[in-house]
PDB file of C-alpha atoms in Angstrom:
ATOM      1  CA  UNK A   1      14.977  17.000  -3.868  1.00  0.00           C
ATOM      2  CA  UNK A   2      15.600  13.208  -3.834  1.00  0.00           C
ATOM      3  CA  UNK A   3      13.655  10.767  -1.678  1.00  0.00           C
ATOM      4  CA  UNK A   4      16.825   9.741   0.468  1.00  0.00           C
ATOM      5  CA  UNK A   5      18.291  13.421   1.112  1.00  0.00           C
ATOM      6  CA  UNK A   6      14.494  14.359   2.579  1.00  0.00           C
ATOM      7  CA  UNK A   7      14.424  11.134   4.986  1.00  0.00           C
ATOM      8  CA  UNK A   8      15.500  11.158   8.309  1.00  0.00           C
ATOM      9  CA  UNK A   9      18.022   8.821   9.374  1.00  0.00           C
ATOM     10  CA  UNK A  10      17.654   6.524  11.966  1.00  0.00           C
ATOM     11  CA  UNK A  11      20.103   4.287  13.947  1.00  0.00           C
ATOM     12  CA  UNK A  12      19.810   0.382  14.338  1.00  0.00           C
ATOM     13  CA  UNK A  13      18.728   0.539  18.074  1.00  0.00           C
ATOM     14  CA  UNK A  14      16.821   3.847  17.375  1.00  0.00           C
ATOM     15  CA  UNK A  15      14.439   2.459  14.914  1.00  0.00           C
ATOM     16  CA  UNK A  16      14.223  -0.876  17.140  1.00  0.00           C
ATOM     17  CA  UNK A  17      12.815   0.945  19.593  1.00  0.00           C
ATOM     18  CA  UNK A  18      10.807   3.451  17.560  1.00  0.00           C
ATOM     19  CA  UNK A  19       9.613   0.447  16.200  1.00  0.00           C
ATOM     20  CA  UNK A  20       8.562  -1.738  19.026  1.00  0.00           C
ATOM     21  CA  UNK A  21       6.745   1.802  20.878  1.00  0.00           C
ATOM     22  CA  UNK A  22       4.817   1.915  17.160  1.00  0.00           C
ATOM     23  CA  UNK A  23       4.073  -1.800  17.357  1.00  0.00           C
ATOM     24  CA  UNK A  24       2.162  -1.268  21.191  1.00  0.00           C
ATOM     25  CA  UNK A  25      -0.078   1.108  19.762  1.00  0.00           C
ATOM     26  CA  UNK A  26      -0.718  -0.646  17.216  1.00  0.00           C
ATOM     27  CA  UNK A  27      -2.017  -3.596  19.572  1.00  0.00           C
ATOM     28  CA  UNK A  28      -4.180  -0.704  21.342  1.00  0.00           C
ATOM     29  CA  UNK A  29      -5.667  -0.037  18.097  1.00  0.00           C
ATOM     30  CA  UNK A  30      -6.441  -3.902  17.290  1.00  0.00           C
ATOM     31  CA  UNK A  31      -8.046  -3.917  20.744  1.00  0.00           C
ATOM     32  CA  UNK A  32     -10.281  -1.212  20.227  1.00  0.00           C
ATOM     33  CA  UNK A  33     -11.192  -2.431  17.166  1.00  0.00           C
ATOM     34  CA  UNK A  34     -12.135  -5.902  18.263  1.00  0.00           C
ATOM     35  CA  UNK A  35     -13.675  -4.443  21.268  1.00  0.00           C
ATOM     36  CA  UNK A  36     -16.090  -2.226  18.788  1.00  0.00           C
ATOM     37  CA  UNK A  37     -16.662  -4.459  15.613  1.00  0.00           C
ATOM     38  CA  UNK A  38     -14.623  -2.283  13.552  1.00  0.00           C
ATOM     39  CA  UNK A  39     -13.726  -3.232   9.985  1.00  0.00           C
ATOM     40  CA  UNK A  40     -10.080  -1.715   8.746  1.00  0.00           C
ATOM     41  CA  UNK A  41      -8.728  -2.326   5.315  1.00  0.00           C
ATOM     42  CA  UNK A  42      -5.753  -0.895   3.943  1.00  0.00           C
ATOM     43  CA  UNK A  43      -4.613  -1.134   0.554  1.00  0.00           C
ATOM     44  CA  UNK A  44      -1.075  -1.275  -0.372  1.00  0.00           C
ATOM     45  CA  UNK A  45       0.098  -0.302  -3.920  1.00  0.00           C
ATOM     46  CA  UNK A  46       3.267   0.660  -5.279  1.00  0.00           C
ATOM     47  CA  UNK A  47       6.521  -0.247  -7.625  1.00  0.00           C
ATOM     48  CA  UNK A  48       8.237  -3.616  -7.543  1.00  0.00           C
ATOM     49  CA  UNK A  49      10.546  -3.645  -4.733  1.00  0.00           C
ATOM     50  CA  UNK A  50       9.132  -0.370  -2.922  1.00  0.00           C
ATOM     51  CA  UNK A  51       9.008  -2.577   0.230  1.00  0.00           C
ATOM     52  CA  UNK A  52       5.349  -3.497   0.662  1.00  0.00           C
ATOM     53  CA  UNK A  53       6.032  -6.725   2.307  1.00  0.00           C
ATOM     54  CA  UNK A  54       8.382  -5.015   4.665  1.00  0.00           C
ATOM     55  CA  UNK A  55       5.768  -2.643   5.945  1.00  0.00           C
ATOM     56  CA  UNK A  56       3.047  -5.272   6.266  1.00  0.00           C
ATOM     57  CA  UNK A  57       5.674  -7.215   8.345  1.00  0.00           C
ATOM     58  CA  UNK A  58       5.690  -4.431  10.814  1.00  0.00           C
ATOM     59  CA  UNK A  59       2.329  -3.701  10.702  1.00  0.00           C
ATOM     60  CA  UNK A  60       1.045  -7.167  11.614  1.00  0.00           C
ATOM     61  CA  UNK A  61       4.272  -8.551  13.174  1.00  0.00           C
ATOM     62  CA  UNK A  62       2.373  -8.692  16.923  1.00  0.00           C
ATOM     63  CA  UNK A  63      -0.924  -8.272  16.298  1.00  0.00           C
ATOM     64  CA  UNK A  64      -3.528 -11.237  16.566  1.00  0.00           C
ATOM     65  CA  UNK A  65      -3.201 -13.733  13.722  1.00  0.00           C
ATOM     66  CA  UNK A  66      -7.120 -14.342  14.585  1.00  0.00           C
ATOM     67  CA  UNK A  67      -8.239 -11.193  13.744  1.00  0.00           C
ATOM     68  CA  UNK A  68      -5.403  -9.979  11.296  1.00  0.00           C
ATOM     69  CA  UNK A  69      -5.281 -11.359   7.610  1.00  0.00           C
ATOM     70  CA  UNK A  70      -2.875 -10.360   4.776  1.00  0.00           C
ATOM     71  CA  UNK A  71      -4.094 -10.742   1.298  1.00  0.00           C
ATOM     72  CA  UNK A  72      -1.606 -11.009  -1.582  1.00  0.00           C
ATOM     73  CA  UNK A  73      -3.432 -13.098  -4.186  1.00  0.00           C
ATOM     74  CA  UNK A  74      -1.451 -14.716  -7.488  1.00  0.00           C
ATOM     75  CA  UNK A  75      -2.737 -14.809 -11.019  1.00  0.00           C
ATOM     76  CA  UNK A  76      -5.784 -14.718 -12.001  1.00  0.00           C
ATOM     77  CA  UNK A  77      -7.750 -17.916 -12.681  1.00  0.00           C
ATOM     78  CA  UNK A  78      -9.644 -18.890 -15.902  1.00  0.00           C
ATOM     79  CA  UNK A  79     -12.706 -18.426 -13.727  1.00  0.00           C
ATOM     80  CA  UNK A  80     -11.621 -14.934 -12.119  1.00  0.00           C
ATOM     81  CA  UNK A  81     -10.682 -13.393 -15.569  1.00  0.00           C
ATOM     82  CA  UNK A  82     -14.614 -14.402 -16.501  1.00  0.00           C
ATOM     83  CA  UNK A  83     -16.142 -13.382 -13.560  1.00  0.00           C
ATOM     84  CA  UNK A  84     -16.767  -9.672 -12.225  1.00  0.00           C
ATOM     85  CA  UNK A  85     -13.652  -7.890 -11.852  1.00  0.00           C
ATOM     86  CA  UNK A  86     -14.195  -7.389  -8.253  1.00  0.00           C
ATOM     87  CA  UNK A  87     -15.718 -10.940  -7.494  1.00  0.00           C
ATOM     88  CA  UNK A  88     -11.674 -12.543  -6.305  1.00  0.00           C
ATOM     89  CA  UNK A  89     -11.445  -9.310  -3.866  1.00  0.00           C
ATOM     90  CA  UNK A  90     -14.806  -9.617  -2.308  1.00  0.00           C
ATOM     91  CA  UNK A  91     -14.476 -13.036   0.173  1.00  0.00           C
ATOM     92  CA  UNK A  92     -11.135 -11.218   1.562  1.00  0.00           C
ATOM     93  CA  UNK A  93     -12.694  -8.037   2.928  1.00  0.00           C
ATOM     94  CA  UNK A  94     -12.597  -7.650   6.539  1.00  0.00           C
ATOM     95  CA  UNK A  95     -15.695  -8.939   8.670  1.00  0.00           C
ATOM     96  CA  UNK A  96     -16.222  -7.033  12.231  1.00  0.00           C
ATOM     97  CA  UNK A  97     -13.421  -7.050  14.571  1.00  0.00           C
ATOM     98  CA  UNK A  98     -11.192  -7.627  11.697  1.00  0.00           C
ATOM     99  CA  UNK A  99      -8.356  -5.964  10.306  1.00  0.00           C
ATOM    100  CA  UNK A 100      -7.058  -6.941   6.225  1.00  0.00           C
ATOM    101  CA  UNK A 101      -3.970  -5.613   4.867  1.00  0.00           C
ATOM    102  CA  UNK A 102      -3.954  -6.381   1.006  1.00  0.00           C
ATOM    103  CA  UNK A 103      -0.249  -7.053  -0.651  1.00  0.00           C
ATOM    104  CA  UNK A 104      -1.521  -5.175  -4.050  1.00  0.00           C
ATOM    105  CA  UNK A 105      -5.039  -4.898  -4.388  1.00  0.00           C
ATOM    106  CA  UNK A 106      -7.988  -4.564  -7.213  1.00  0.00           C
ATOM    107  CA  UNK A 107      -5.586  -1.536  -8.520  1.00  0.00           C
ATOM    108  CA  UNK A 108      -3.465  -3.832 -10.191  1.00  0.00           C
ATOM    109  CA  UNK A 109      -5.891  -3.292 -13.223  1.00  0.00           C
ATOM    110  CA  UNK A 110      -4.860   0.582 -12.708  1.00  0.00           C
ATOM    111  CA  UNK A 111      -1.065  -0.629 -12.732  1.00  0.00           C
ATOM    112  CA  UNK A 112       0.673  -4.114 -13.776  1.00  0.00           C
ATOM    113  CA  UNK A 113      -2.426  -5.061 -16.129  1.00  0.00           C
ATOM    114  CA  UNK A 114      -2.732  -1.744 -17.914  1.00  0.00           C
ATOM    115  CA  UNK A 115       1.409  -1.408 -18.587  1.00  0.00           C
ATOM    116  CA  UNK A 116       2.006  -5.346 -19.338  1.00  0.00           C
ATOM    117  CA  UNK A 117      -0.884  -5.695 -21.242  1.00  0.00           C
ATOM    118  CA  UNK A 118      -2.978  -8.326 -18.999  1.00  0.00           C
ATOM    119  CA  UNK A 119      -6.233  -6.416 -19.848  1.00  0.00           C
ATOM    120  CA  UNK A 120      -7.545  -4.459 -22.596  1.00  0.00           C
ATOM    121  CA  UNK A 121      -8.286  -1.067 -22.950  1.00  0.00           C
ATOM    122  CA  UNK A 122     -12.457  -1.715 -22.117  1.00  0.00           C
ATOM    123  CA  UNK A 123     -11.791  -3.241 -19.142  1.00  0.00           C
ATOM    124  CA  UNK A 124      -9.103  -0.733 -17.970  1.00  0.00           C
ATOM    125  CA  UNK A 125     -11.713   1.739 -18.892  1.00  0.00           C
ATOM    126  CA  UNK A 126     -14.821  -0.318 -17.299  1.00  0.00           C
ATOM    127  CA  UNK A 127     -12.430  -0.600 -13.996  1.00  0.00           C
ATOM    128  CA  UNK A 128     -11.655   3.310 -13.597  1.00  0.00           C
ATOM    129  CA  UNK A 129     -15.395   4.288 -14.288  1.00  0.00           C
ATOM    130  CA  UNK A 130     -16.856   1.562 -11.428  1.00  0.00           C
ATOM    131  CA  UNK A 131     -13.444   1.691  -8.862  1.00  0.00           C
ATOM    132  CA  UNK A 132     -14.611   4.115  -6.508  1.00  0.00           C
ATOM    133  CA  UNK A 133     -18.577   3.280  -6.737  1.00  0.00           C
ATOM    134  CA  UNK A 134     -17.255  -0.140  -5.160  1.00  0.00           C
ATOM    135  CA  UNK A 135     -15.237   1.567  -2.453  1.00  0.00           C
ATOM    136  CA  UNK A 136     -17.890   3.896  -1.558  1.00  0.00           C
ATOM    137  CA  UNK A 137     -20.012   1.253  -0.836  1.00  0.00           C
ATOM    138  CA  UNK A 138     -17.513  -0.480   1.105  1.00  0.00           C
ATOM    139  CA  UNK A 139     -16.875   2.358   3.253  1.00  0.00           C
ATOM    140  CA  UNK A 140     -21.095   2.890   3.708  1.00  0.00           C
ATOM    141  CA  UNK A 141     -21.150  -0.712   4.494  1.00  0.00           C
ATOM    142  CA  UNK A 142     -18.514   0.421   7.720  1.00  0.00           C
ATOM    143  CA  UNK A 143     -15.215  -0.556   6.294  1.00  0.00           C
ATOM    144  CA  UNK A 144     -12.666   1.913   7.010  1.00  0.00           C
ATOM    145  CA  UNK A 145     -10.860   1.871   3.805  1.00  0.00           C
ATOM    146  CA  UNK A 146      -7.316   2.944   3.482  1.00  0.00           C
ATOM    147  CA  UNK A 147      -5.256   3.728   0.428  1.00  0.00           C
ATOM    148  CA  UNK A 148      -0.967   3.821   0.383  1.00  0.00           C
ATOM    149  CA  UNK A 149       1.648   4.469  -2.825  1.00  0.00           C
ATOM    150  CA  UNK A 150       4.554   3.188  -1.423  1.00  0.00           C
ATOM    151  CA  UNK A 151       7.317   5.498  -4.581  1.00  0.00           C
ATOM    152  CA  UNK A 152      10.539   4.953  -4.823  1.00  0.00           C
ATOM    153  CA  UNK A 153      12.984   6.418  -7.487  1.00  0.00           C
ATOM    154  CA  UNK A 154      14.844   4.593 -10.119  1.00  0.00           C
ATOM    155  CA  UNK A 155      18.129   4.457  -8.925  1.00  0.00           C
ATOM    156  CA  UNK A 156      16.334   2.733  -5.573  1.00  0.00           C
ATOM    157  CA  UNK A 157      14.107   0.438  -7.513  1.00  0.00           C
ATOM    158  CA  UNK A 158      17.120  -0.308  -9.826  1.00  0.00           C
ATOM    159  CA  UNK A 159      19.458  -1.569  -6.307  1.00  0.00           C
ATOM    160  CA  UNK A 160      16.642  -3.438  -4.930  1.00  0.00           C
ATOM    161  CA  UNK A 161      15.922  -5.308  -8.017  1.00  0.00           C
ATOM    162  CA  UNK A 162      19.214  -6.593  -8.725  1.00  0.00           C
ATOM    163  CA  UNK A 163      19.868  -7.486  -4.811  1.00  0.00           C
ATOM    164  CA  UNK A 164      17.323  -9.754  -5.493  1.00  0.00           C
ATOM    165  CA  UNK A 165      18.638 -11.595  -8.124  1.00  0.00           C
ATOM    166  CA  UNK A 166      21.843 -11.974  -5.439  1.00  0.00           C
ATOM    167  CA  UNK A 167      20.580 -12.343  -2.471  1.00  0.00           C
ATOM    168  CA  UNK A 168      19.251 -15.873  -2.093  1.00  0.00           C
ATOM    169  CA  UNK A 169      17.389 -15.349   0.887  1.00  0.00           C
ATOM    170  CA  UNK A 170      15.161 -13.108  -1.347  1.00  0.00           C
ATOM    171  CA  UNK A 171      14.656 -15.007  -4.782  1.00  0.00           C
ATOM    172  CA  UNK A 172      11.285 -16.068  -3.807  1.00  0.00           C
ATOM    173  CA  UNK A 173      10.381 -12.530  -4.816  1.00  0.00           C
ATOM    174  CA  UNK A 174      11.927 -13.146  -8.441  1.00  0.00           C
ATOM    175  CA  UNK A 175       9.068 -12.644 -10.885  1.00  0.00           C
ATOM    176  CA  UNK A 176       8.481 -11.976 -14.671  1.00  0.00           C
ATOM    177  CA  UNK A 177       7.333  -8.596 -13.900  1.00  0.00           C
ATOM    178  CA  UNK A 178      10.111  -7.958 -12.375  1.00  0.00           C
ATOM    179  CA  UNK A 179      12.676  -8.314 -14.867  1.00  0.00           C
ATOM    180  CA  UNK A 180      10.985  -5.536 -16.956  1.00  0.00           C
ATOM    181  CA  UNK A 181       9.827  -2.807 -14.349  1.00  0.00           C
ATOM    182  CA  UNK A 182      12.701  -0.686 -15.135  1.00  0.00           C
ATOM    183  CA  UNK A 183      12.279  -1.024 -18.980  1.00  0.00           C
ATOM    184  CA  UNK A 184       8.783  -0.007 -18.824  1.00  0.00           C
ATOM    185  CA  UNK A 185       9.499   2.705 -15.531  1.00  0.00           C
ATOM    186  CA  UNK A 186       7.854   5.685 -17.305  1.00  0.00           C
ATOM    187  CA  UNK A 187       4.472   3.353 -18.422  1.00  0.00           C
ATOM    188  CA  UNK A 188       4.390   2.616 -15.221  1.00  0.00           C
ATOM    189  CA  UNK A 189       4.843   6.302 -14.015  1.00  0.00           C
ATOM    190  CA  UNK A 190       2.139   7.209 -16.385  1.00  0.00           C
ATOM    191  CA  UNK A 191      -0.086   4.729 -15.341  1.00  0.00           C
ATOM    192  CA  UNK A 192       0.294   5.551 -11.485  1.00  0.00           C
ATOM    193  CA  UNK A 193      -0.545   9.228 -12.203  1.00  0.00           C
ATOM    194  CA  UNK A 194      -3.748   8.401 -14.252  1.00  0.00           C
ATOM    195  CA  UNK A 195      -4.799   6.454 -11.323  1.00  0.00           C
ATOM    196  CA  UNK A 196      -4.119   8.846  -8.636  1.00  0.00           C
ATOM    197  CA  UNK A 197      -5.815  11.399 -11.120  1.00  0.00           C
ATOM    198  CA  UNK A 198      -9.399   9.117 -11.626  1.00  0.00           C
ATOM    199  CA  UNK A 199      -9.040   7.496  -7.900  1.00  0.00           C
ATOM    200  CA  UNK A 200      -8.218   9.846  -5.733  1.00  0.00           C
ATOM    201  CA  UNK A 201     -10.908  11.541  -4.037  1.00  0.00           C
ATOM    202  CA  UNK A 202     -12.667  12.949  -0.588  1.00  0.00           C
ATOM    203  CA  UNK A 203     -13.669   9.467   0.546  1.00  0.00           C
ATOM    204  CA  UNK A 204     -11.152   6.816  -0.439  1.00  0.00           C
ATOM    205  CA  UNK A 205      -7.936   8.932  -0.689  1.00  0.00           C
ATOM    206  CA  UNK A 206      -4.279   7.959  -1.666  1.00  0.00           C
ATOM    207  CA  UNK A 207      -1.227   8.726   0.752  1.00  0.00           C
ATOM    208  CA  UNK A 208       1.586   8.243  -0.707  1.00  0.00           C
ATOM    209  CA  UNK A 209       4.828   7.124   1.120  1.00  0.00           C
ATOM    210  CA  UNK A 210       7.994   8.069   0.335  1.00  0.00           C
ATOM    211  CA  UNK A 211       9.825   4.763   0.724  1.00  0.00           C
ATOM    212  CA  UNK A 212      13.822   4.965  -0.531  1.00  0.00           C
ATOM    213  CA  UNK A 213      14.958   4.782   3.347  1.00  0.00           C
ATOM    214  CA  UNK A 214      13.065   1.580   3.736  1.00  0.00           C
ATOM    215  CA  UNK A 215      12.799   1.840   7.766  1.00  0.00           C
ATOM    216  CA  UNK A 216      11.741   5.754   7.845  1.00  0.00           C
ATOM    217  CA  UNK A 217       8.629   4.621   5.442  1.00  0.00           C
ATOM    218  CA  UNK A 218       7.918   1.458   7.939  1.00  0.00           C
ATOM    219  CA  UNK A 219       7.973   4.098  11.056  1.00  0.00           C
ATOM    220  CA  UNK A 220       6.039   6.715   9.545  1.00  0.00           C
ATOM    221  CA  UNK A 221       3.022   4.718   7.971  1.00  0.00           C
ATOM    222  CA  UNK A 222       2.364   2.951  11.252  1.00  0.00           C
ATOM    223  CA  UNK A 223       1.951   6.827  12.579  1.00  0.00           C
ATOM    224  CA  UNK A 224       0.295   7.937   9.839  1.00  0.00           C
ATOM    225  CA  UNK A 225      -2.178   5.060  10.423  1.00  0.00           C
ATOM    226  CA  UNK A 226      -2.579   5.454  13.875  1.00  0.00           C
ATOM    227  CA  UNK A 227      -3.388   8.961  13.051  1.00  0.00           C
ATOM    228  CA  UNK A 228      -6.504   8.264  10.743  1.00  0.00           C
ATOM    229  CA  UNK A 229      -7.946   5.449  13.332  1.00  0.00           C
ATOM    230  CA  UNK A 230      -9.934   6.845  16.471  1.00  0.00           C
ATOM    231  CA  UNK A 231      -8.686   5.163  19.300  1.00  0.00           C
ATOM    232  CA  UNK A 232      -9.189   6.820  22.623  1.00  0.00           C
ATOM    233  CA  UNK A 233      -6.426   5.101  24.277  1.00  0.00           C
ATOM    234  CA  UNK A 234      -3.713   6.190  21.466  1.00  0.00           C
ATOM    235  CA  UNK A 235      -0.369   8.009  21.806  1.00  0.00           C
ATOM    236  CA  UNK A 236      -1.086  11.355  19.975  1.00  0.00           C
ATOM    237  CA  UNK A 237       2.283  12.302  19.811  1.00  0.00           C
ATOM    238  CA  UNK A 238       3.393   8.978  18.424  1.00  0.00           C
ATOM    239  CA  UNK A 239       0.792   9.514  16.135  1.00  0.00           C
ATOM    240  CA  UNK A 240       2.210  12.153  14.039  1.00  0.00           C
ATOM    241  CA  UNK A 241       3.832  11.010  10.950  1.00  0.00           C
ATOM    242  CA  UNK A 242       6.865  12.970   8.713  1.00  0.00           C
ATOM    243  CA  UNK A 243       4.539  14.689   6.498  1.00  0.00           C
ATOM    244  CA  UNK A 244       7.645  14.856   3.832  1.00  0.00           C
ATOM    245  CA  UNK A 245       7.292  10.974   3.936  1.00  0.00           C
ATOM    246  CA  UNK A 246       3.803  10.337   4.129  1.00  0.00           C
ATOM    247  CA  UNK A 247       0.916  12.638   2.735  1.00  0.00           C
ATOM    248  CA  UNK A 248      -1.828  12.508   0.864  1.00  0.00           C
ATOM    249  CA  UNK A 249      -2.032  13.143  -2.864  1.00  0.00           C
ATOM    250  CA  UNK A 250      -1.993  15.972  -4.822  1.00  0.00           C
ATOM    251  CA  UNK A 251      -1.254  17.092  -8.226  1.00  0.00           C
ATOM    252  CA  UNK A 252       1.337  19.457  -7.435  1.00  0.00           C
ATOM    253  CA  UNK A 253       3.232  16.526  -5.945  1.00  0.00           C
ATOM    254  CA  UNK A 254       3.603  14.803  -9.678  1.00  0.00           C
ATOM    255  CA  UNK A 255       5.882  18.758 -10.042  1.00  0.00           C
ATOM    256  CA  UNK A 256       7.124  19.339  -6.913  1.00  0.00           C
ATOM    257  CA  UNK A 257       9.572  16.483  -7.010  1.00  0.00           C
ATOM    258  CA  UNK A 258       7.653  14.768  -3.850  1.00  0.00           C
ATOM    259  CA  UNK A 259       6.523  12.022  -6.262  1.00  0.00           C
ATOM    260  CA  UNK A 260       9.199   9.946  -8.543  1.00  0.00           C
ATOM    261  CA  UNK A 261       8.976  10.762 -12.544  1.00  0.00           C
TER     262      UNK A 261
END
C-alpha cells in the first residue's frame, strides 16, 4: 500500500493547531530536561528531499535557542577525512540540559559516502563494525540517543526534487547529490537496508517515518518523541503517534511494503 493512501489527511487549520498543542509539550519536555541535566540527541537520516529540515523546523521552532542546537555539517575537511571518523561529530554532542538535533549524522558513511563513492570499501567496513560501540557509549555516558529514517517513495522524491529546481525560494537546497539520487535510487535502497540490518539494535534503534504527506510525518514524530522521553508533566494522549507512520524497524517492513523499494 503506498505511503500517501496510508496517511491521514489533515486540514490547514487542523494541523496548525495539532501543531502548535505538539509544540507546548514539546517546551514541557525542554523544561524537564533542563530542569534534570538531561542530554537528548536525535539523529535524522533519510533520502534527499524526505523533509528533514521541515521536521527539525517544528521540532525546535519554540524551544530555547540556548539550550537547543541543530547540527547539519558540510563536507568534510582535509583534516576530518584524516582524522577519526567520529572526531567532526564529537564537539556537537549535547552537554547537560541540552538538546541536539543532527541534519544527517555520522550515517552518512552508511548512505551518501558508500553509494557516491566518498569512501572506500575499508572504511565503510571499519564504520559498520565500530558504529554502535560509539553509540553505546554515548548512551552509558547519559545521552539519550535517538535514531529516525525519514522514506519516501520515488514518485515523492522525484516531485520534490524537481520543485526544487523551480521553486526559487528553495534552490539553496540544490546540491550535486541531488541531481543523481534518483539515478542511483536502488544503491541507495540497498545501502539503507544494510544499515538498518548492521545498526539496528536493542539500544540505539531506528524508527522509521513514513514521510510522503510531509505534515502527517512532522505531527507524528513530535508524538512519537514525546512518547520515548519521560516527562511527568506530558500529555499521554498527545503522545501517541500513527504507528503506520512512525515505527520502529523491522525486517518484515523491507516486504511488507511499509518501507520504499
Amino acid at each position: 500500500m503506498s505511503q500517501k493512501a496510508k496517511s491521514k489527511p489533515s486540514g490547514t487549520k487542523g494541523y496548525k493547531e495539532t501543531l502548535r498543542t505538539l509544540q507546548v509539550e514539546l517546551v514541557k519536555l525542554q523544561k524537564h530536561l533542563i530542569k534534570n541535566y538531561l542530554q537528548i540527541l536525535i539523529l535524522f537520516e533519510g533520502r534527499d528531499a524526505a523533509g528533514k529540515d521541515g521536521v527539525i523546523k517544528r521540532i525546535t521552532e519554540h524551544l530555547s535557542p540556548r539550550e537547543t542546537r541543530v547540527v547539519a555539517l558540510g563536507k568534510p575537511s582535509d583534516r576530518d577525512r584524516n582524522s577519526w571518523y567520529f572526531q567532526r561529530y564529537v564537539p556537537h554532542l549535547p552537554s547537560t540540559g541540552e538538546m541536539v538535533l543532527m541534519n544527517r549524522s555520522w550515517y552518512n558513511r552508511a548512505g551518501v559516502e558508500r553509494v557516491m563513492g566518498y569512501c572506500t570499501e575499508t572504511e565503510h567496513e571499519g564504520f559498520m563494525r565500530s558504529v554502535l560501540p560509539f553509540e553505546h557509549m554515548l548512551v552509558d555516558s547519559g545521552i539519550q540517543l535517538f535514531k529516525y529514517y525519514l522514506d519516501i517513495s520515488k514518485d515523492e522524491q522525484t516531485r520534490r526534487l524537481k520543485d526544487r529546481r523551480v521553486d526559487p525560494l528553495k534552490q539553496w537546497k540544490i546540491s550535486p547529490v541531488d541531481k543523481v539520487a534518483i539515478k542511483h535510487w536502488n544503491d541507495y535502497s540497498a545501502a539503507r537496508n544494510e544499515m538498518f540490518a548492521r545498526t539496528h539494535n536493542e539500544i540505539t534503534p531506528w524508527h522509521v517515518v513514513r514521510a510522503d504527506n510531509k505534515k502527517q510525518a512532522r505531527l507524528n514524530v513530535i508524538r512519537h518523541l514525546m512518547s520515548l522521553v519521560d516527562c511527568p508533566d506530558k500529555d499521554e494522549h498527545a503522545a501517541r503517534p500513527d504507528q503506520d507512520i512512525v515505527f520502529t524497524f523491522d525486517q518484515e517492513s523491507l516486504s511488507n511494503g511499509k518501507i520504499a523499494l
